[in-house]
Amino acid sequence: MPQVAAPLRRLLPLSQTLAPAPLLHLSRRLFAFSSPSFGRPSSLLALAYRGQPGRRHPQPRRGSSTLRKAPKEEMAGGGSKEVAFNRKRAEGNDGRQRGSMELKTRKLNPVNTTCYVQILGTGMDTQDTSPSILLFFDKQRFIFNAETAGGLPGLVLTLAGIGDEGMSVNIWGPSDLDFLAGAMKSFIPNRAMLHTHSFGAERNASQPKDSVIILDDEVVRISAMFVKPRYHNGAGSFNDIDLKPGDTAIVYACELPEIKGKFDPAKAAALGLKPGPKYRELQLGNSVQSDQFDEMVHPSDVLGPSIPGPTVLLVDCPTQYHTAELFSLQSLSCFYEDSLDQRESGKKVNCIIHLGPSSVTKAVDYQNWMKRFGGTQHIMAGHEIKNMEIPILKGSARISSRLNFVCPQLFPSSGFWSVKPANDVMENDKSTSSEACGSVSAQNLLKFHLRPYAQLGLDSASIPSLFTYKDIVEELVSEIPEVREVPEQVRKFWQNNANIKNIPPAGSRMLMVEEPWIGQKSDKLDDGSQKHPRDNQEIPSCVEDATREDMEITFLGTGSSQPSKYRNVSSIYINLFAQGGILLDCGEGTLGQLKRRFGVNGADEAVKSLRCIWISHIHADHHTGLARVLALRSKLLRGMPHKPLLVIGPRPLERFLNAYSTLEDLDMQFLDCRNTLKPSVDAFLSENVTGSATPQLENTMFAPGSRMENYNRKPASPRDTTAFANFKEVLQESGLEILYSVPVVHCPQAFGVVLRASEKVNSAGKAIPGWKVVYSGDTRPCPALIDASRDATVLIHEATFEDSMKDEAIARNHSTTKEAIEVGTSAGAYRIILTHFSQRYPKIPVIEEVDMEKTCIAFDLMSVNLADLPVLPKVLPHLKVLFKDELVVEEADEMQEAAAVY
């Protein structure tokens, strides 16, 4: 999510947070939601960047008539075999009915209720999000702030997957929300669940208002106040031209009703009332007729003084340009302690949560504005206020740190252990002016109680305990003592690899001694050590002559369907070092993963140097992190000379990006995957300088008699010559000879991709062919991908299901681990890396050891350098030491069905 979804993982049981009624407010940063209750307990997933240990894919319908066989394809060992797939799914028709989903209503109790606000993640370990705020009532839940709409898709997808039908949602947001929600429906499974309500259009009227009431019921009144930036133009006046809806920040006021005074039975009896229902009516604020006298009894006659209801403000002031309008909001005047309006209304703000950055909130004028609220409790939640060195996502941090201890060569130290404060916040800058205003820094799960009134105030009991890398390693060694020896064993693989590569003269052909798979027979040497059988395999020349700055593959997400506690959803970063980088898929939480792997500053540099982003298909686990990455790049490069970032993807994705760009500047240029098929790319790259030639329709997969692997028979859109010119520049700047998409069998407009580097000349003057990386996206084994993978240096192939679940793999149009390995083996790929594992395998998937001679399992935050490919298969047996007691995954009670869209 910006995200509600991006930064957190499993924080609270969903039955305790989201269960009843829905409301989602969307603004520049603030965004709230509510949803009806359901009977089955679950975990807070899309509200947290990672959620539960796993989500099970639904079982395929037995006896389905949708299963078909693809053309015979060549497989390992020669010969051929039929490959089955689900044709209806490939055509985009899964047969599910999408009915109306009405919002549930429930009776609210304004008197006896529990209420608090809680910080749902601060984004402090990576700065990839700002906090989300939960407003909790017994029978209603409200979530504010997904940091613009970027977190909305992940959140809605989680709600769509709850129960049999999903959870219907009310969403409030700025004027373009309907457009955005409509674009999202291309990848939201239960489209009828979205009930959108736009506000803010009246700001353009001749008499603009600075606030609007969002909700007013028995337990809470929520209003939104608009804060637009004021920029000075050259003439010295303010200029509102070209402001996007996303430029307007929102301040939310959440006001609870007053607490009626204590009922006095003696006064009621003196006024002629008998005990009974009339007592209740008076307590509810209604006047009643006296039982003995001919007069009305009013609540003020029998009730003690009322206590004003608690009020919480959520203040988003993202830049210094918003402060002038924030300070002048008329709707806030009733809350200032020194105002006449406050004395007349009796309203008091008990808590203010500030979401602005420290550069704004630490300014003198902002601090003085805070003092106008008197003794209010201020919570400073802008992530630049304090940058925690302790990661928020404990499960992910624990497993990545353990992997780093065992094999730092593939799992470098994560960026979140050494995060430094933002430049404008020094460690010794503990501003006394903030302390004078009664402020505290936000922490994960910090609460402020509003009801019962006796508990009013801060509650730190739910804040997670802190831990460090040292704590994790000590815990690991105590659990698995034999792991102490593994780092040294792994280090020798790299040492031997370096020695072997240095022995032959430059340019000579070389054999690499491969490590046999664990469990094979071996002989003992005289010293008692094991002598393993030798499996000689020739190293490709591009690997033999590789430097450590040619190419590196970093896996930012290796799970399928939805983010889990240990595996994020699909995203792969191809680091080309001085020549930039490329993202292959960009699932939810990609930006946070970049920052966990490279640190805050390193990730910013990686985002700025991106050459393009390629998206395989429209399923949300492959693209819902895209808007966050594009928005950050636009912000980082603002004012610097640069070109829009090229996004290559299926055509339906463009509609969503165009809708989102009405809220934030994405600064991107879109190119349809169907215009990047190999015939089209070959034809374009062979054009003359003027670019007069145009690839014709018969050069594409839509030609008569051609094999259409993804079964989408609509022609591609006309070629965008500007985007293609940008595409050509991307290839040149990235050092790529070619990049092209490959139709695969999964859903309509599903693709794999091939990247081949340009050849280079080694130190001996010999021309060395460039490396070749192939990524399958989501697919059944298919001939087109095998053809494209011929002699690949690395094939990255999805392996969603274990081998025993082939029927389910066919029904969902995914691959099993053995099928994925057979694709790479039959294509002659040098190395096969498996990814996109079902979340039922949260830590390590089930794979037969005999299949792993040239294969490796991908983990989140794993980085594979081109120079390290020879030793890659050797490492997995040693990594399995970490998971020796977890190879059989227990089905936890909280595991639930994954949304069928995946």
Coordinates of C-alpha atoms in Angstrom, one line a residue, residues 363-780:
A363 CA 9.4 25.1 12.1
V364 CA 8.7 27.9 14.6
D365 CA 5.5 28.9 13.0
Y366 CA 4.2 25.4 13.1
Q367 CA 5.2 24.9 16.7
N368 CA 3.4 28.1 17.6
W369 CA 0.3 26.9 15.8
M370 CA 0.4 23.7 17.9
K371 CA 0.4 25.7 21.1
R372 CA -3.0 27.1 20.2
F373 CA -4.6 23.8 21.1
G374 CA -3.5 24.1 24.8
G375 CA -2.8 20.9 26.6
T376 CA -3.5 18.6 23.7
Q377 CA -1.5 15.4 23.3
H378 CA 0.5 15.7 20.0
I379 CA 1.8 12.5 18.3
M380 CA 4.5 13.3 15.7
A381 CA 4.1 10.6 13.0
G382 CA 6.0 12.0 10.1
H383 CA 8.6 9.4 9.3
E384 CA 11.4 11.9 9.2
I385 CA 10.9 12.8 12.8
K386 CA 12.7 9.7 13.9
N387 CA 14.1 7.0 11.7
M388 CA 14.1 3.7 13.6
E389 CA 17.2 1.5 13.2
I390 CA 15.0 -1.5 14.2
P391 CA 12.9 -3.0 11.3
I392 CA 9.2 -3.0 11.6
L393 CA 8.6 -6.3 9.8
K394 CA 10.1 -8.8 12.3
G395 CA 9.4 -12.0 10.4
S396 CA 11.0 -10.8 7.3
A397 CA 14.0 -9.2 9.1
R398 CA 14.6 -12.4 11.1
I399 CA 14.7 -14.7 8.0
S400 CA 16.8 -12.2 5.9
S401 CA 19.2 -11.7 8.7
R402 CA 19.6 -15.5 9.2
L403 CA 20.2 -15.9 5.5
N404 CA 22.8 -13.1 5.6
F405 CA 24.6 -14.9 8.4
V406 CA 24.8 -18.1 6.5
C407 CA 25.5 -16.7 3.0
P408 CA 26.3 -12.9 2.9
Q409 CA 27.5 -13.3 -0.7
L410 CA 23.9 -13.9 -1.9
F411 CA 22.2 -12.1 1.0
P412 CA 24.0 -8.8 1.7
S413 CA 23.3 -7.0 4.9
S414 CA 19.9 -5.3 4.6
G415 CA 19.7 -1.5 4.6
F416 CA 17.4 -1.2 7.6
W417 CA 20.0 -2.0 10.2
S418 CA 22.0 1.2 9.7
V419 CA 19.5 3.8 8.7
K420 CA 20.6 7.3 9.6
P421 CA 18.3 10.2 10.5
A422 CA 17.1 12.5 7.8
N423 CA 19.4 15.3 7.0
D424 CA 17.3 17.9 8.7
V425 CA 17.0 15.9 11.9
M426 CA 20.0 15.3 14.0
E427 CA 20.1 12.8 16.9
N428 CA 20.7 15.5 19.4
D429 CA 17.9 17.6 18.0
K430 CA 15.3 16.7 20.6
S431 CA 13.4 19.9 20.3
T432 CA 12.4 21.2 23.6
S433 CA 9.7 23.3 21.9
S434 CA 8.0 20.0 20.9
E435 CA 8.2 18.7 24.4
A436 CA 6.6 21.9 25.6
C437 CA 3.6 21.1 23.4
G438 CA 3.2 17.7 24.9
S439 CA 4.4 15.8 21.9
V440 CA 5.7 12.2 21.5
S441 CA 7.1 10.4 18.5
A442 CA 4.8 7.8 16.9
Q443 CA 5.7 4.2 17.3
N444 CA 4.1 1.1 15.8
L445 CA 0.8 0.2 17.4
L446 CA 0.9 3.2 19.8
K447 CA -2.7 3.9 21.0
F448 CA -4.6 6.8 22.3
H449 CA -7.8 5.8 24.2
L450 CA -10.9 7.9 23.7
R451 CA -13.5 5.7 25.4
P452 CA -14.1 4.7 28.2
Y453 CA -13.4 8.2 29.4
A454 CA -11.6 6.9 32.4
Q455 CA -8.9 5.5 30.1
L456 CA -8.4 8.6 28.1
G457 CA -4.7 9.0 27.1
L458 CA -1.7 7.2 25.6
D459 CA -1.3 3.4 25.8
S460 CA 2.1 1.9 24.9
A461 CA 1.3 -1.7 25.8
S462 CA 0.9 -2.9 22.2
I463 CA 4.2 -1.5 20.9
P464 CA 6.4 -4.4 19.7
S465 CA 9.6 -5.1 21.5
L466 CA 12.8 -4.1 19.8
F467 CA 15.5 -6.4 18.5
T468 CA 18.8 -6.2 16.6
Y469 CA 20.8 -8.2 14.1
K470 CA 22.9 -9.5 17.0
D471 CA 19.8 -10.8 18.8
I472 CA 18.7 -12.7 15.7
V473 CA 22.1 -14.4 15.2
E474 CA 22.3 -15.4 18.8
E475 CA 18.9 -16.8 18.7
L476 CA 19.8 -18.8 15.5
V477 CA 22.9 -20.3 16.9
S478 CA 21.1 -21.3 20.1
E479 CA 18.4 -23.1 18.0
I480 CA 20.7 -24.7 15.5
P481 CA 24.3 -25.0 16.9
E482 CA 25.6 -26.7 13.7
V483 CA 24.9 -23.5 11.7
R484 CA 28.1 -22.0 13.1
E485 CA 30.2 -23.8 10.6
V486 CA 28.1 -23.1 7.5
P487 CA 29.3 -19.5 6.7
E488 CA 32.9 -20.8 6.4
Q489 CA 31.8 -23.7 4.2
V490 CA 29.9 -21.3 1.9
R491 CA 32.7 -18.8 1.8
K492 CA 35.0 -21.5 0.3
F493 CA 32.7 -21.8 -2.8
W494 CA 33.4 -18.2 -3.7
Q495 CA 37.1 -18.6 -2.9
N496 CA 37.4 -21.7 -5.1
N497 CA 35.4 -20.1 -7.9
A498 CA 37.7 -17.1 -7.9
N499 CA 40.8 -19.3 -8.0
I500 CA 39.5 -21.5 -10.8
K501 CA 38.5 -18.5 -12.9
N502 CA 42.0 -17.0 -12.5
I503 CA 43.9 -20.2 -13.6
P504 CA 43.2 -20.4 -17.4
P505 CA 44.6 -17.8 -19.7
A506 CA 42.2 -15.0 -20.8
G507 CA 39.8 -16.1 -23.5
S508 CA 40.5 -19.9 -23.1
R509 CA 37.6 -22.3 -22.6
M510 CA 37.1 -23.5 -19.1
L511 CA 35.3 -26.2 -17.2
M512 CA 33.7 -25.5 -13.8
V513 CA 33.6 -28.2 -11.2
E514 CA 30.0 -28.3 -9.9
E515 CA 29.0 -29.2 -6.3
P516 CA 26.8 -32.4 -6.3
W517 CA 23.4 -32.2 -4.7
I518 CA 23.3 -33.0 -1.0
G519 CA 22.5 -36.6 -0.2
Q520 CA 24.4 -38.1 -3.2
K521 CA 27.0 -40.8 -2.5
S522 CA 30.5 -39.7 -1.8
D523 CA 33.9 -41.1 -1.0
K524 CA 36.0 -40.2 2.0
L525 CA 39.5 -38.8 1.5
D526 CA 42.4 -39.7 3.7
D527 CA 41.7 -36.8 6.0
G528 CA 38.2 -37.9 6.5
S529 CA 36.6 -35.2 4.4
Q530 CA 34.0 -36.0 1.7
K531 CA 35.0 -36.4 -1.9
H532 CA 32.0 -35.6 -4.1
P533 CA 31.3 -36.9 -7.6
R534 CA 32.2 -34.3 -10.2
D535 CA 29.6 -32.9 -12.5
N536 CA 31.5 -30.9 -15.2
Q537 CA 29.5 -28.2 -16.9
E538 CA 31.0 -25.6 -19.2
I539 CA 30.7 -22.0 -18.0
P540 CA 29.3 -19.6 -20.6
S541 CA 31.8 -17.1 -21.8
C542 CA 29.7 -14.2 -20.6
V543 CA 30.0 -15.6 -17.1
E544 CA 33.6 -16.6 -17.4
D545 CA 34.6 -13.0 -18.3
A546 CA 32.1 -11.3 -16.0
T547 CA 33.0 -8.6 -13.7
R548 CA 31.0 -7.8 -10.6
E549 CA 29.6 -4.7 -12.2
D550 CA 28.1 -6.3 -15.3
M551 CA 24.7 -7.4 -14.0
E552 CA 23.1 -8.5 -10.8
I553 CA 19.6 -9.8 -10.1
T554 CA 17.9 -8.9 -6.8
F555 CA 14.6 -10.6 -5.9
L556 CA 12.4 -8.1 -4.1
G557 CA 9.4 -10.4 -4.0
T558 CA 9.3 -14.2 -4.5
G559 CA 5.7 -15.1 -3.4
S560 CA 2.5 -15.4 -5.2
S561 CA -1.0 -14.1 -4.7
Q562 CA -0.7 -11.8 -1.7
P563 CA 2.2 -10.6 0.5
S564 CA 3.0 -12.9 3.4
K565 CA 5.1 -12.7 6.5
Y566 CA 8.2 -14.0 4.7
R567 CA 7.7 -13.5 1.0
N568 CA 6.6 -10.3 -0.8
V569 CA 4.8 -10.6 -4.1
S570 CA 6.6 -10.5 -7.5
S571 CA 9.3 -8.0 -8.3
I572 CA 12.8 -8.5 -9.7
Y573 CA 15.4 -5.7 -9.9
I574 CA 18.0 -6.1 -12.7
N575 CA 21.0 -4.0 -11.6
L576 CA 23.1 -2.9 -14.5
F577 CA 25.2 -0.7 -12.3
A578 CA 26.6 2.3 -14.3
Q579 CA 24.0 1.6 -17.0
G580 CA 21.0 1.9 -14.7
G581 CA 18.5 -0.7 -13.7
I582 CA 15.3 -2.5 -14.8
L583 CA 12.3 -3.7 -12.8
L584 CA 10.6 -6.9 -14.0
D585 CA 7.1 -6.7 -12.3
C586 CA 6.4 -4.4 -9.4
G587 CA 4.2 -6.0 -6.9
E588 CA 2.9 -4.4 -3.7
G589 CA 5.7 -3.4 -1.3
T590 CA 8.4 -3.2 -4.0
L591 CA 9.6 0.2 -2.9
G592 CA 9.9 -0.9 0.7
Q593 CA 11.9 -3.9 -0.4
L594 CA 14.2 -1.8 -2.4
K595 CA 14.9 0.3 0.7
R596 CA 15.3 -2.7 2.9
R597 CA 17.9 -4.2 0.5
F598 CA 19.8 -1.0 -0.5
G599 CA 19.0 1.4 2.3
V600 CA 17.0 4.6 2.1
N601 CA 19.5 6.5 0.0
G602 CA 20.6 3.6 -2.1
A603 CA 17.1 2.8 -3.1
D604 CA 16.5 6.4 -4.0
E605 CA 19.5 6.2 -6.3
A606 CA 18.2 2.9 -7.8
V607 CA 14.8 4.5 -8.5
K608 CA 16.3 7.5 -10.1
S609 CA 18.5 5.4 -12.4
L610 CA 15.7 3.1 -13.6
R611 CA 15.7 2.7 -17.4
C612 CA 12.3 1.0 -17.6
I613 CA 9.7 -1.1 -15.8
W614 CA 8.3 -4.2 -17.5
I615 CA 5.0 -5.7 -16.2
S616 CA 4.1 -9.3 -17.1
H617 CA 0.3 -9.2 -16.8
I618 CA -2.6 -7.4 -15.1
H619 CA -3.0 -9.6 -11.9
A620 CA -2.5 -7.2 -9.0
D621 CA 0.3 -9.2 -7.3
H622 CA 2.5 -8.1 -10.2
H623 CA 1.9 -4.4 -10.5
T624 CA 0.3 -2.8 -7.4
G625 CA 3.7 -1.3 -6.3
L626 CA 4.2 0.5 -9.6
A627 CA 2.5 3.8 -8.8
R628 CA 4.6 4.2 -5.6
V629 CA 7.8 3.7 -7.5
L630 CA 6.8 6.0 -10.3
A631 CA 5.6 8.7 -8.0
L632 CA 8.9 8.6 -6.0
R633 CA 11.0 8.8 -9.1
S634 CA 9.0 11.8 -10.3
K635 CA 9.6 13.5 -7.0
L636 CA 13.3 12.7 -6.8
L637 CA 14.0 14.0 -10.4
R638 CA 11.8 17.1 -10.1
G639 CA 13.7 20.1 -11.4
M640 CA 16.4 17.9 -13.0
P641 CA 16.6 17.1 -16.7
H642 CA 15.2 13.7 -17.4
K643 CA 12.8 11.8 -19.6
P644 CA 9.6 10.0 -18.6
L645 CA 10.2 6.4 -17.4
L646 CA 9.2 3.8 -20.0
V647 CA 6.6 1.3 -18.6
I648 CA 6.0 -1.8 -20.7
G649 CA 2.9 -3.7 -19.8
P650 CA -0.5 -5.1 -20.8
R651 CA -2.8 -2.5 -22.2
P652 CA -5.4 -2.6 -19.3
L653 CA -2.6 -1.4 -17.0
E654 CA -2.4 1.9 -18.8
R655 CA -5.9 2.9 -17.9
F656 CA -5.1 2.5 -14.2
L657 CA -1.9 4.5 -14.4
N658 CA -3.6 7.3 -16.3
A659 CA -6.3 7.4 -13.7
Y660 CA -3.8 7.5 -10.9
S661 CA -1.8 10.2 -12.6
T662 CA -4.7 12.6 -12.0
L663 CA -3.8 12.4 -8.3
E664 CA 0.0 12.3 -8.5
D665 CA 2.5 13.0 -11.3
L666 CA 3.9 9.6 -12.4
D667 CA 6.1 11.0 -15.2
M668 CA 5.9 7.8 -17.3
Q669 CA 5.4 6.7 -20.9
F670 CA 3.5 3.5 -21.6
L671 CA 4.2 0.9 -24.2
D672 CA 2.0 -2.1 -24.9
C673 CA 3.6 -5.5 -24.4
R674 CA 2.0 -6.6 -27.6
N675 CA 4.1 -4.0 -29.4
T676 CA 7.3 -5.4 -28.0
L677 CA 7.0 -9.0 -29.4
K678 CA 10.2 -10.1 -31.0
P679 CA 9.1 -9.6 -34.7
S680 CA 8.0 -6.1 -33.9
V681 CA 11.2 -5.2 -32.0
D682 CA 13.5 -6.8 -34.6
A683 CA 11.7 -4.9 -37.3
F684 CA 11.9 -1.6 -35.4
L685 CA 15.6 -2.0 -34.5
S686 CA 16.4 -2.7 -38.1
E687 CA 14.7 0.5 -39.3
N688 CA 16.7 3.3 -40.8
V689 CA 17.4 6.4 -38.8
T690 CA 14.2 8.1 -40.0
G691 CA 12.1 5.3 -38.7
S692 CA 10.0 5.2 -41.9
A693 CA 9.4 1.5 -41.8
T694 CA 6.7 0.1 -39.6
P695 CA 6.2 -3.5 -38.5
Q696 CA 3.1 -4.8 -40.1
L697 CA 0.4 -6.9 -38.4
E698 CA 1.7 -10.1 -40.0
N699 CA 4.9 -9.7 -38.1
T700 CA 3.1 -10.1 -34.8
M701 CA 1.5 -13.0 -33.0
F702 CA -1.9 -12.0 -34.5
A703 CA -1.0 -13.1 -38.0
P704 CA -3.2 -15.8 -39.5
G705 CA -2.1 -19.2 -38.3
S706 CA 0.2 -17.9 -35.6
R707 CA 0.2 -19.6 -32.2
M708 CA -1.2 -17.2 -29.6
E709 CA 0.0 -18.4 -26.3
N710 CA -2.2 -16.1 -24.2
Y711 CA -5.4 -16.5 -26.2
N712 CA -6.1 -12.8 -26.5
R713 CA -7.2 -12.2 -30.1
K714 CA -7.6 -8.5 -29.9
P715 CA -5.0 -6.6 -32.0
A716 CA -2.4 -4.5 -30.3
S717 CA -3.0 -0.7 -30.2
P718 CA -1.2 1.3 -32.9
R719 CA 2.4 1.7 -32.2
D720 CA 3.4 4.8 -30.3
T721 CA 6.4 6.1 -32.3
T722 CA 7.5 8.3 -29.4
A723 CA 7.4 5.5 -26.9
F724 CA 9.3 3.2 -29.4
A725 CA 12.0 5.9 -29.8
N726 CA 12.3 6.0 -26.0
F727 CA 12.4 2.2 -26.0
K728 CA 15.4 2.3 -28.4
E729 CA 17.2 4.7 -26.2
V730 CA 16.5 2.5 -23.2
L731 CA 18.2 -0.4 -24.9
Q732 CA 21.2 1.7 -25.8
E733 CA 21.6 3.3 -22.4
S734 CA 21.2 -0.1 -20.6
G735 CA 23.7 -1.9 -22.8
L736 CA 21.1 -4.3 -24.1
E737 CA 21.0 -5.7 -27.6
I738 CA 17.4 -6.5 -27.3
L739 CA 14.4 -6.7 -24.9
Y740 CA 11.2 -8.4 -26.1
S741 CA 8.0 -9.9 -24.7
V742 CA 6.9 -13.5 -25.1
P743 CA 3.2 -14.5 -25.0
V744 CA 2.6 -17.2 -22.3
V745 CA -0.3 -19.3 -21.0
H746 CA -1.9 -17.8 -17.9
C747 CA -4.5 -15.1 -18.5
P748 CA -5.3 -12.7 -21.3
Q749 CA -2.3 -10.6 -22.2
A750 CA 0.2 -12.5 -20.1
F751 CA 3.8 -12.3 -21.1
G752 CA 7.3 -13.4 -20.3
V753 CA 10.4 -11.3 -21.2
V754 CA 13.8 -11.8 -22.7
L755 CA 16.8 -9.5 -22.1
R756 CA 20.0 -10.0 -23.9
A757 CA 23.1 -7.8 -23.3
S758 CA 25.2 -6.5 -26.1
E759 CA 28.5 -8.3 -26.7
K760 CA 31.7 -7.0 -25.2
V761 CA 35.4 -7.4 -25.9
N762 CA 37.5 -9.0 -23.1
S763 CA 41.0 -8.2 -22.2
A764 CA 42.4 -10.5 -24.8
G765 CA 40.5 -8.7 -27.6
K766 CA 38.0 -11.5 -28.0
A767 CA 34.3 -10.7 -28.6
I768 CA 32.2 -12.2 -25.8
P769 CA 28.4 -12.7 -26.4
G770 CA 26.2 -10.8 -23.9
W771 CA 24.4 -12.5 -21.1
K772 CA 20.7 -13.5 -21.6
V773 CA 18.1 -13.4 -18.9
V774 CA 14.6 -14.8 -19.4
Y775 CA 11.7 -14.2 -16.9
S776 CA 8.6 -16.3 -17.3
G777 CA 6.0 -14.1 -15.6
D778 CA 3.1 -16.4 -14.6
T779 CA 2.5 -19.3 -16.9
R780 CA 2.0 -23.0 -17.7

